[in-house]
GROMACS .gro file of C-alpha atoms in nm:
model
  124
    1MET     CA    1  10.668   6.767  11.181
    2ALA     CA    2  10.864   7.046  11.361
    3LEU     CA    3  10.750   7.397  11.236
    4THR     CA    4  11.060   7.656  11.191
    5VAL     CA    5  11.012   7.981  11.183
    6PRO     CA    6  11.209   8.154  10.908
    7THR     CA    7  11.459   8.424  11.006
    8ALA     CA    8  11.523   8.748  10.834
    9THR     CA    9  11.816   8.767  10.577
   10ASP     CA   10  12.056   9.055  10.671
   11HIS     CA   11  12.124   9.268  10.359
   12SER     CA   12  12.306   9.547  10.501
   13SER     CA   13  12.661   9.412  10.428
   14GLY     CA   14  12.569   9.434  10.057
   15PHE     CA   15  12.451   9.819  10.060
   16PRO     CA   16  12.673  10.024   9.834
   17PHE     CA   17  12.661  10.276  10.143
   18ALA     CA   18  12.714  10.036  10.433
   19THR     CA   19  12.823  10.339  10.644
   20PRO     CA   20  12.620  10.685  10.616
   21THR     CA   21  12.790  10.961  10.533
   22PRO     CA   22  12.834  11.168  10.848
   23ILE     CA   23  12.668  11.496  10.929
   24ARG     CA   24  12.883  11.678  11.167
   25HIS     CA   25  12.674  12.010  11.167
   26THR     CA   26  12.314  12.138  11.151
   27PRO     CA   27  12.200  11.944  10.852
   28THR     CA   28  12.142  12.152  10.520
   29TYR     CA   29  11.894  12.061  10.238
   30GLU     CA   30  12.229  11.920  10.045
   31ASP     CA   31  12.302  11.674  10.364
   32CYS     CA   32  11.940  11.553  10.355
   33ILE     CA   33  11.929  11.495   9.987
   34ARG     CA   34  12.267  11.318  10.011
   35VAL     CA   35  12.128  11.074  10.278
   36TYR     CA   36  11.803  11.017  10.093
   37SER     CA   37  11.985  10.936   9.798
   38GLU     CA   38  12.226  10.682   9.979
   39VAL     CA   39  11.922  10.518  10.146
   40LYS     CA   40  11.742  10.494   9.810
   41ALA     CA   41  12.057  10.323   9.642
   42ASN     CA   42  12.069  10.098   9.952
   43ALA     CA   43  11.699  10.000   9.906
   44ALA     CA   44  11.740   9.964   9.542
   45GLY     CA   45  12.057   9.725   9.583
   46VAL     CA   46  11.854   9.468   9.757
   47PRO     CA   47  11.666   9.208   9.499
   48SER     CA   48  11.312   9.179   9.538
   49THR     CA   49  11.020   9.048   9.337
   50LEU     CA   50  10.796   9.317   9.468
   51GLY     CA   51  10.694   9.605   9.253
   52GLY     CA   52  10.797   9.463   8.910
   53ALA     CA   53  11.112   9.312   9.045
   54LEU     CA   54  11.316   9.585   8.848
   55HIS     CA   55  11.429   9.835   9.136
   56GLY     CA   56  11.481   9.611   9.451
   57HIS     CA   57  11.302   9.740   9.752
   58LEU     CA   58  11.294  10.089   9.611
   59GLY     CA   59  10.925  10.105   9.692
   60LEU     CA   60  11.005  10.115  10.079
   61VAL     CA   61  11.152  10.449  10.020
   62LEU     CA   62  10.974  10.634   9.769
   63SER     CA   63  10.617  10.721   9.796
   64ASP     CA   64  10.358  10.542   9.597
   65GLU     CA   65  10.332  10.835   9.353
   66GLU     CA   66  10.719  10.829   9.314
   67TYR     CA   67  10.730  10.480   9.259
   68ALA     CA   68  10.439  10.467   9.005
   69VAL     CA   69  10.657  10.702   8.774
   70LEU     CA   70  10.927  10.433   8.773
   71VAL     CA   71  10.684  10.155   8.736
   72PRO     CA   72  10.348  10.238   8.588
   73ASN     CA   73  10.084   9.989   8.685
   74THR     CA   74  10.283   9.783   8.904
   75PRO     CA   75  10.288   9.912   9.266
   76TYR     CA   76  10.530   9.805   9.512
   77VAL     CA   77  10.311   9.636   9.787
   78ARG     CA   78  10.514   9.523  10.077
   79ALA     CA   79  10.496   9.167  10.204
   80PRO     CA   80  10.220   9.144  10.475
   81ASP     CA   81  10.254   8.965  10.822
   82PRO     CA   82  10.081   8.624  10.758
   83GLY     CA   83  10.030   8.603  11.120
   84ASP     CA   84  10.048   8.295  11.328
   85LEU     CA   85  10.015   7.970  11.165
   86GLY     CA   86   9.758   7.822  11.366
   87ILE     CA   87   9.613   7.457  11.343
   88ILE     CA   88   9.616   7.299  11.001
   89ILE     CA   89   9.342   7.027  10.967
   90GLY     CA   90   9.378   6.810  10.658
   91THR     CA   91   9.622   6.566  10.499
   92THR     CA   92   9.992   6.548  10.552
   93GLU     CA   93  10.030   6.685  10.181
   94ALA     CA   94   9.783   6.950  10.257
   95ARG     CA   95   9.950   7.053  10.606
   96ALA     CA   96  10.302   7.054  10.466
   97ASN     CA   97  10.164   7.268  10.150
   98LEU     CA   98   9.996   7.533  10.397
   99THR     CA   99  10.315   7.533  10.615
  100ASN     CA  100  10.538   7.616  10.323
  101THR     CA  101  10.322   7.872  10.203
  102TRP     CA  102  10.320   8.027  10.567
  103GLN     CA  103  10.695   8.008  10.598
  104THR     CA  104  10.757   8.160  10.257
  105GLN     CA  105  10.526   8.456  10.348
  106LYS     CA  106  10.664   8.498  10.695
  107LYS     CA  107  11.004   8.494  10.554
  108ALA     CA  108  10.933   8.779  10.299
  109PHE     CA  109  10.754   8.976  10.575
  110LEU     CA  110  11.045   8.943  10.826
  111ASP     CA  111  11.301   9.038  10.529
  112THR     CA  112  11.111   9.351  10.438
  113ASP     CA  113  11.067   9.446  10.807
  114LEU     CA  114  11.418   9.398  10.858
  115LEU     CA  115  11.543   9.585  10.570
  116GLU     CA  116  11.332   9.883  10.662
  117ARG     CA  117  11.459   9.895  11.004
  118GLN     CA  118  11.839   9.887  10.857
  119LEU     CA  119  11.731  10.164  10.607
  120MET     CA  120  11.577  10.371  10.918
  121SER     CA  121  11.890  10.312  11.098
  122HIS     CA  122  12.078  10.485  10.823
  123ILE     CA  123  11.883  10.816  10.867
  124ILE     CA  124  11.847  10.804  11.263
   0.00000   0.00000   0.00000
């Protein structure tokens, strides 16, 4: 059975603010707030089951305290890297189940990681 490592899904083409509003001068407070609002809109526009599943990936941008105001008792916990799959011992069905679980977890991690880098590139 060949193992395929999942690839991340690029969501940037669906961002409401695909191109950041340019700042051609020393940034003002208003400029920073505008960019922050654009990044929040982009993060919220990407569907996610994390953090209650109602605010996309807004939890990548907001602090834990800010997110708790939106969704009390349901924190946004980013998908952890499941690491390497390693050697699986067991029946064919058990190996297939563990492999599928790993692939799902790895894809969630890679998607979140790519999205975070895309959101940061909007600022930097």
